[in-house]
Amino acid sequence: MTNPEKIYVGLDDNSYDVLVGSDLISRAGNFIAPLLRRKRIVIVTDDNVGGLYLNPLSAALTSNGVSVEAITLPAGEQTKSFSQLEQLCDNLVELKVERNDLIVALGGGVIGDITGFAASILRRGCRFVQIPTTLLAQVDSSVGGKTAINVRGGKNLIGAFHQPVLVLADTDVLASLPPRELRAGYAEVVKYGLLGDATFFEWLEENGPALLSGDPVLMSHAVQRSITAKSRIVEADEKETGQRALLNLGHTFGHAFEAEMGYSQKLLHGEAVALGMVMAFDYSVTKGLCNADHAVRVKTHLEDVGLPVTPYEIDGFNASAAELMTHIWQDKKVSAGKLTFILAREIGEAFIANDVDADHIENFLETALQA
Ligand code: NAD
Ligand code: GLY
């Protein structure tokens, strides 16, 4: 078995390794056991991922002398709720999880976000490990310490920064991911090219379709490159006081559509990000900031791999620009009543635009909805 690639996230006392490679779940005991203060672990997973990977992970840990208990939550975005958080915390307390024990999040971004948040508040902060099982979670949500749940007013509005102590990104598990989920995660991969690495975007234009068809070498390269890009940004700005906001490229538009669709299966998070990135480039073109050729390339690539690039591709979408604006005003980047968007000068050069005119955005959305 080959050694995994190691990407170090340097955050002083909160530093950790992200390991990327094959067969990591079957070797998880070797990586996790040295971090334990006592040989006991609680795994949190969902009912899809649990059926596939809980037994292999438990076996890998018990073979290293670690006792394992598991909590299985329902799969899906609705799980990122106060009621599920309360139940999860109650279960962790009943299992007498101590502050220095390790909780393992085994699943996609939903499980990583709610488990990380529970770990951040349980006994004022417990250690946790991320074992991300979706492409989106491997390249984005498992790294960087953002944890959250959703409330009626919007997505990820209740949360905390809480870094994991280790991330194990086993790229083999992506083979069981439904193709639509794989594509949705791919949107976050494309994001890294668009925001800061034009060469990577060119590589994706060439290799994206083969990667999505299951080529493990291409997939592994894309995962490593994405995690490296994210790690460098997080190291420079852990709490998002500046440049980390670039990782929100496409998210302000995207979240508005996601909220409008009730965070349902009608529009997955990564799909919303794909549409949002197209809009961010189109808006940049309308403001004379970016050459139209770049926006066309973005749209063409995302469309080629089967991601939504226009609102009318969203099943059942029927909202006005004004309705979308109510969601946009709930964005976490709103400050002193001003909107902030991530816009682009070209592919590979995104920037943070503060004080964006809300009327311009609403007019832009009106035009986009008529197209
Ligand atoms: P998800 O966790 O809901 O997983 C998608 C689906 O795939 C689920 O049904 C899950 O059970 C299933 N699944 C997961 N791994 C599988 C596998 N290997 N094989 C088969 N099925 C599998 O969704 P997601 O796209 O991973 O994450 C979306 C969430 O991540 C959103 O809530 C979003 O807000 C959050 N997010 C957080 C951050 C962050 O920085 N914390 C960043 C981006 C997104
Ligand atoms: N997914 C955006 C961030 O981690 O900042």
XYZ file of C-alpha atoms and ligand atoms in Angstrom:
420
model
C 0.000 0.000 0.000
C 1.314 3.429 -0.869
C 1.835 6.131 1.696
C -0.818 8.844 1.604
C 0.053 12.360 0.542
C 0.307 14.631 3.558
C -0.873 18.251 3.429
C -0.034 20.195 6.568
C -2.423 22.907 7.713
C -0.272 25.215 9.839
C -2.420 27.024 12.417
C -0.165 27.298 15.493
C -1.792 25.226 18.271
C -4.569 24.137 15.908
C -2.320 22.687 13.176
C -3.107 19.305 11.657
C -2.405 16.964 8.755
C -4.736 16.148 5.909
C -3.884 12.705 4.519
C -5.059 11.963 0.974
C -4.846 8.542 -0.644
C -6.160 5.036 -1.157
C -7.118 2.504 1.535
C -7.068 5.062 4.327
C -10.215 3.793 6.049
C -8.778 0.288 6.314
C -5.628 1.825 7.835
C -7.434 4.431 9.967
C -6.371 2.788 13.230
C -2.697 3.400 12.404
C -3.326 7.108 11.850
C -5.824 7.722 14.650
C -4.583 5.520 17.524
C -1.454 7.663 18.169
C -3.742 10.685 18.755
C -5.814 8.993 21.471
C -5.427 9.721 25.172
C -7.567 6.645 25.917
C -8.386 3.865 23.471
C -11.963 4.842 22.763
C -13.730 6.524 19.874
C -17.256 7.616 18.986
C -18.018 7.693 15.255
C -20.818 9.894 13.941
C -22.121 8.983 10.499
C -25.300 9.022 8.417
C -27.502 6.135 7.413
C -26.114 5.921 3.858
C -22.431 6.180 4.681
C -22.812 4.065 7.820
C -24.105 1.146 5.761
C -21.045 1.324 3.517
C -18.088 2.315 5.674
C -18.917 2.035 9.383
C -17.947 -1.647 9.627
C -14.608 -1.290 7.791
C -13.730 1.788 9.866
C -14.744 0.122 13.143
C -12.742 -2.989 12.233
C -9.678 -0.881 11.441
C -9.926 0.832 14.829
C -10.683 -2.252 16.930
C -7.759 -4.091 15.339
C -5.625 -1.341 16.881
C -7.164 -1.998 20.292
C -9.561 0.957 20.139
C -13.129 0.471 21.376
C -15.744 1.986 19.078
C -19.267 3.317 19.517
C -21.345 4.803 16.714
C -24.133 7.318 16.326
C -26.028 7.258 13.036
C -27.965 10.331 11.897
C -30.418 10.599 9.005
C -28.727 11.449 5.691
C -29.443 14.840 4.151
C -29.210 18.593 4.649
C -32.209 18.623 7.035
C -29.945 16.943 9.592
C -28.045 20.215 10.074
C -30.743 21.381 12.521
C -31.032 22.376 16.176
C -33.143 19.307 16.929
C -30.562 16.896 15.472
C -27.753 18.813 17.172
C -29.518 18.519 20.524
C -30.019 14.792 20.067
C -26.419 14.306 18.970
C -25.094 16.223 21.985
C -27.373 14.243 24.321
C -26.076 10.987 22.820
C -22.453 12.093 23.171
C -23.059 13.036 26.809
C -24.816 9.694 27.456
C -21.770 7.951 25.965
C -19.651 9.942 28.458
C -17.424 11.400 25.788
C -14.675 13.302 27.571
C -13.058 16.512 26.392
C -9.875 14.692 25.369
C -11.646 11.821 23.624
C -11.850 11.822 19.851
C -15.107 12.046 17.937
C -14.903 10.935 14.306
C -17.119 12.482 11.616
C -17.560 9.838 8.899
C -19.577 11.267 6.020
C -20.146 14.215 3.744
C -20.331 17.890 4.574
C -23.557 17.464 6.542
C -22.019 15.014 9.002
C -18.744 16.952 9.126
C -20.497 20.247 9.838
C -22.886 19.035 12.550
C -20.331 16.757 14.218
C -17.696 19.476 14.168
C -20.161 21.923 15.704
C -21.185 19.406 18.388
C -17.471 18.829 19.125
C -16.933 22.581 19.438
C -19.582 22.973 22.147
C -19.519 19.626 23.971
C -17.790 20.225 27.321
C -16.692 23.580 25.784
C -14.726 21.836 23.076
C -13.721 18.270 22.216
C -11.235 17.004 19.664
C -12.541 15.548 16.407
C -11.307 13.849 13.239
C -12.838 14.328 9.801
C -13.169 11.319 7.484
C -14.889 13.008 4.517
C -16.681 10.664 2.124
C -17.971 13.025 -0.577
C -15.839 14.906 -3.082
C -17.253 18.167 -1.700
C -16.285 17.252 1.836
C -12.799 16.085 0.809
C -11.912 19.228 -1.126
C -13.713 21.772 0.993
C -15.800 21.233 4.114
C -13.507 18.867 6.057
C -10.587 21.300 5.938
C -10.544 24.710 7.571
C -12.642 24.264 10.698
C -15.934 25.844 9.671
C -18.758 23.993 11.422
C -22.430 24.893 11.430
C -26.112 24.061 11.325
C -28.926 25.776 9.426
C -31.853 27.768 10.849
C -35.074 29.101 9.295
C -33.334 32.383 8.428
C -30.585 30.737 6.426
C -27.828 28.240 5.931
C -24.861 27.786 8.273
C -25.949 30.765 10.368
C -25.283 29.027 13.689
C -21.789 27.638 14.000
C -18.219 27.937 15.160
C -14.659 27.725 13.928
C -13.323 24.456 15.315
C -10.407 22.748 13.585
C -10.186 18.948 13.367
C -7.038 17.245 14.689
C -6.706 15.091 11.561
C -8.431 14.704 8.187
C -8.359 11.361 6.341
C -9.483 11.787 2.731
C -9.752 8.245 1.363
C -10.339 8.773 -2.351
C -11.511 5.153 -2.826
C -14.848 5.955 -1.164
C -15.721 8.383 -3.954
C -16.435 5.340 -6.162
C -19.719 4.705 -4.319
C -20.889 8.307 -4.544
C -23.936 8.872 -6.793
C -22.735 10.633 -10.016
C -24.862 13.697 -9.257
C -23.168 14.119 -5.849
C -19.746 13.679 -7.490
C -20.546 16.429 -10.005
C -21.801 18.714 -7.242
C -18.513 18.280 -5.385
C -16.630 18.922 -8.610
C -18.042 22.474 -8.639
C -15.980 23.202 -5.508
C -12.887 21.797 -7.270
C -13.469 24.155 -10.206
C -13.816 26.983 -7.672
C -10.113 26.707 -6.731
C -9.090 27.139 -10.358
C -11.417 30.074 -10.866
C -10.478 31.954 -7.730
C -6.715 31.692 -7.884
C -5.188 29.149 -10.253
C -5.851 29.544 -13.990
C -3.456 26.666 -14.795
C -5.514 24.324 -12.630
C -8.697 25.457 -14.402
C -7.064 24.659 -17.780
C -6.114 21.230 -16.397
C -9.733 20.715 -15.335
C -11.034 21.764 -18.751
C -8.857 19.000 -20.197
C -9.276 16.323 -17.534
C -12.586 17.088 -15.769
C -14.785 14.720 -17.811
C -12.363 11.759 -17.378
C -11.968 12.542 -13.693
C -15.754 12.488 -13.254
C -15.933 9.190 -15.134
C -13.927 7.672 -12.309
C -10.230 7.977 -13.232
C -8.621 7.528 -9.790
C -5.280 9.141 -10.680
C -6.899 12.305 -12.017
C -9.286 12.384 -9.068
C -6.506 12.057 -6.548
C -4.541 14.855 -8.230
C -7.579 17.167 -8.180
C -8.338 16.399 -4.518
C -4.736 17.063 -3.449
C -4.464 20.268 -5.422
C -7.782 21.542 -4.068
C -6.913 20.748 -0.447
C -3.512 22.394 -0.848
C -5.153 25.539 -2.241
C -7.689 25.637 0.574
C -5.067 24.971 3.255
C -2.898 27.892 2.103
C -5.897 30.244 2.229
C -6.994 29.006 5.671
C -3.449 29.325 7.033
C -3.377 32.959 5.919
C -6.818 33.827 7.293
C -8.270 31.189 9.622
C -11.265 33.214 10.868
C -12.197 34.841 7.548
C -11.283 38.402 8.326
C -10.060 38.881 4.748
C -8.864 36.595 1.945
C -10.688 33.446 3.114
C -13.869 35.054 1.795
C -12.553 34.240 -1.703
C -13.622 30.647 -0.984
C -17.164 31.992 -1.163
C -16.923 32.519 -4.916
C -20.383 31.703 -6.280
C -21.819 31.166 -2.814
C -23.809 34.378 -2.315
C -25.820 33.854 -5.499
C -25.812 30.078 -4.919
C -27.106 30.233 -1.335
C -30.037 32.410 -2.470
C -31.163 29.690 -4.911
C -30.521 26.944 -2.349
C -32.593 28.769 0.263
C -35.378 29.364 -2.247
C -35.454 25.616 -3.001
C -35.593 24.829 0.731
C -32.101 23.208 0.805
C -33.706 20.234 -0.908
C -32.592 17.581 -3.362
C -33.896 19.866 -6.123
C -30.656 21.822 -5.904
C -27.561 20.378 -4.207
C -25.090 22.762 -2.568
C -22.400 22.189 -5.204
C -24.938 22.667 -8.004
C -25.922 26.002 -6.458
C -22.231 26.949 -6.294
C -21.808 26.110 -10.005
C -24.736 28.343 -10.952
C -23.486 31.008 -8.531
C -19.985 31.010 -10.056
C -21.450 31.491 -13.529
C -23.456 34.420 -12.156
C -20.428 35.924 -10.380
C -18.481 35.887 -13.668
C -21.465 37.200 -15.656
C -22.008 39.989 -13.136
C -18.290 40.851 -13.303
C -18.663 41.125 -17.095
C -21.701 43.422 -16.801
C -19.690 45.705 -14.490
C -16.832 45.853 -17.008
C -14.479 44.053 -14.623
C -13.909 40.870 -16.606
C -13.635 39.951 -20.258
C -16.744 38.095 -21.535
C -14.559 35.272 -22.954
C -13.675 34.208 -19.423
C -17.319 34.021 -18.352
C -18.089 31.938 -21.447
C -15.288 29.491 -20.636
C -16.555 29.083 -17.063
C -20.105 28.442 -18.222
C -19.033 26.078 -21.003
C -16.922 23.905 -18.723
C -19.533 23.620 -15.990
C -22.229 22.882 -18.566
C -20.007 20.260 -20.272
C -19.703 18.280 -17.055
C -23.467 18.437 -16.444
C -23.759 21.139 -13.785
C -26.599 23.690 -13.844
C -25.600 27.074 -15.262
C -28.991 28.810 -15.540
C -31.904 29.163 -13.071
C -34.382 27.475 -15.419
C -32.466 24.190 -15.039
C -33.568 24.018 -11.372
C -36.565 21.733 -11.029
C -39.532 23.752 -9.702
C -37.724 27.087 -9.386
C -40.177 29.967 -9.607
C -38.962 32.962 -7.615
C -38.532 36.626 -8.412
C -35.343 38.648 -8.176
C -36.836 40.417 -5.138
C -37.384 37.081 -3.394
C -33.786 36.051 -4.115
C -32.637 39.390 -2.665
C -34.231 38.584 0.712
C -31.890 35.579 0.930
C -28.905 37.585 -0.292
C -29.416 40.035 2.593
C -28.924 37.111 5.031
C -25.435 36.443 3.662
C -22.765 36.230 6.379
C -20.623 38.742 4.500
C -23.243 41.510 4.846
C -21.606 44.222 6.965
C -23.033 47.561 8.101
C -25.905 47.038 5.681
C -23.582 46.580 2.671
C -23.371 43.588 0.348
C -20.071 41.851 -0.363
C -19.611 39.616 -3.399
C -16.655 37.649 -4.708
C -16.144 38.867 -8.275
C -13.523 38.115 -10.915
C -11.099 40.028 -13.105
C -10.325 36.868 -15.044
C -10.182 33.103 -14.574
C -7.746 32.588 -11.694
C -8.162 36.086 -10.309
C -11.129 36.545 -7.999
C -11.376 39.442 -5.574
C -13.556 40.620 -2.708
C -15.917 43.432 -3.724
C -17.307 45.273 -0.713
C -20.211 47.698 -0.911
C -21.804 46.126 -3.988
C -24.917 48.039 -5.057
C -28.008 45.974 -4.126
C -30.077 47.560 -6.918
C -27.476 46.501 -9.491
C -27.595 42.942 -8.169
C -31.406 42.900 -8.260
C -31.442 44.241 -11.847
C -28.827 41.663 -12.834
C -30.944 38.884 -11.290
C -34.073 40.141 -13.083
C -32.239 39.886 -16.409
C -30.775 36.471 -15.530
C -34.220 35.135 -14.620
C -35.650 36.244 -17.982
C -32.863 34.625 -20.014
P -23.994 15.303 2.226
O -23.177 15.216 3.442
O -25.460 15.465 2.382
O -23.697 14.023 1.327
C -24.398 13.862 0.128
C -25.093 12.507 0.034
O -24.119 11.520 -0.285
C -25.746 12.049 1.324
O -26.938 11.382 0.997
C -24.747 11.065 1.895
O -25.349 10.101 2.714
C -24.184 10.440 0.645
N -22.815 9.946 0.743
C -21.782 10.534 1.349
N -20.648 9.867 1.090
C -20.989 8.821 0.300
C -20.243 7.785 -0.323
N -18.917 7.724 -0.244
N -20.912 6.868 -1.048
C -22.268 6.964 -1.209
N -23.018 7.935 -0.664
C -22.368 8.858 0.080
O -23.533 16.509 1.277
P -22.121 17.151 0.889
O -22.300 17.631 -0.485
O -20.995 16.274 1.239
O -22.029 18.398 1.872
C -22.913 19.484 1.765
C -22.851 20.258 3.057
O -21.522 20.738 3.265
C -23.758 21.471 3.057
O -24.476 21.496 4.260
C -22.782 22.637 3.034
O -23.276 23.771 3.687
C -21.598 22.066 3.731
N -20.324 22.732 3.427
C -19.553 23.114 4.455
C -18.331 23.709 4.231
C -17.421 24.065 5.375
O -16.408 24.724 5.156
N -17.725 23.616 6.578
C -17.898 23.925 2.915
C -18.721 23.518 1.869
C -19.946 22.913 2.136
N -16.108 26.732 2.312
C -15.640 28.050 2.577
C -14.629 28.118 3.669
O -14.238 27.124 4.229
O -14.215 29.189 3.993
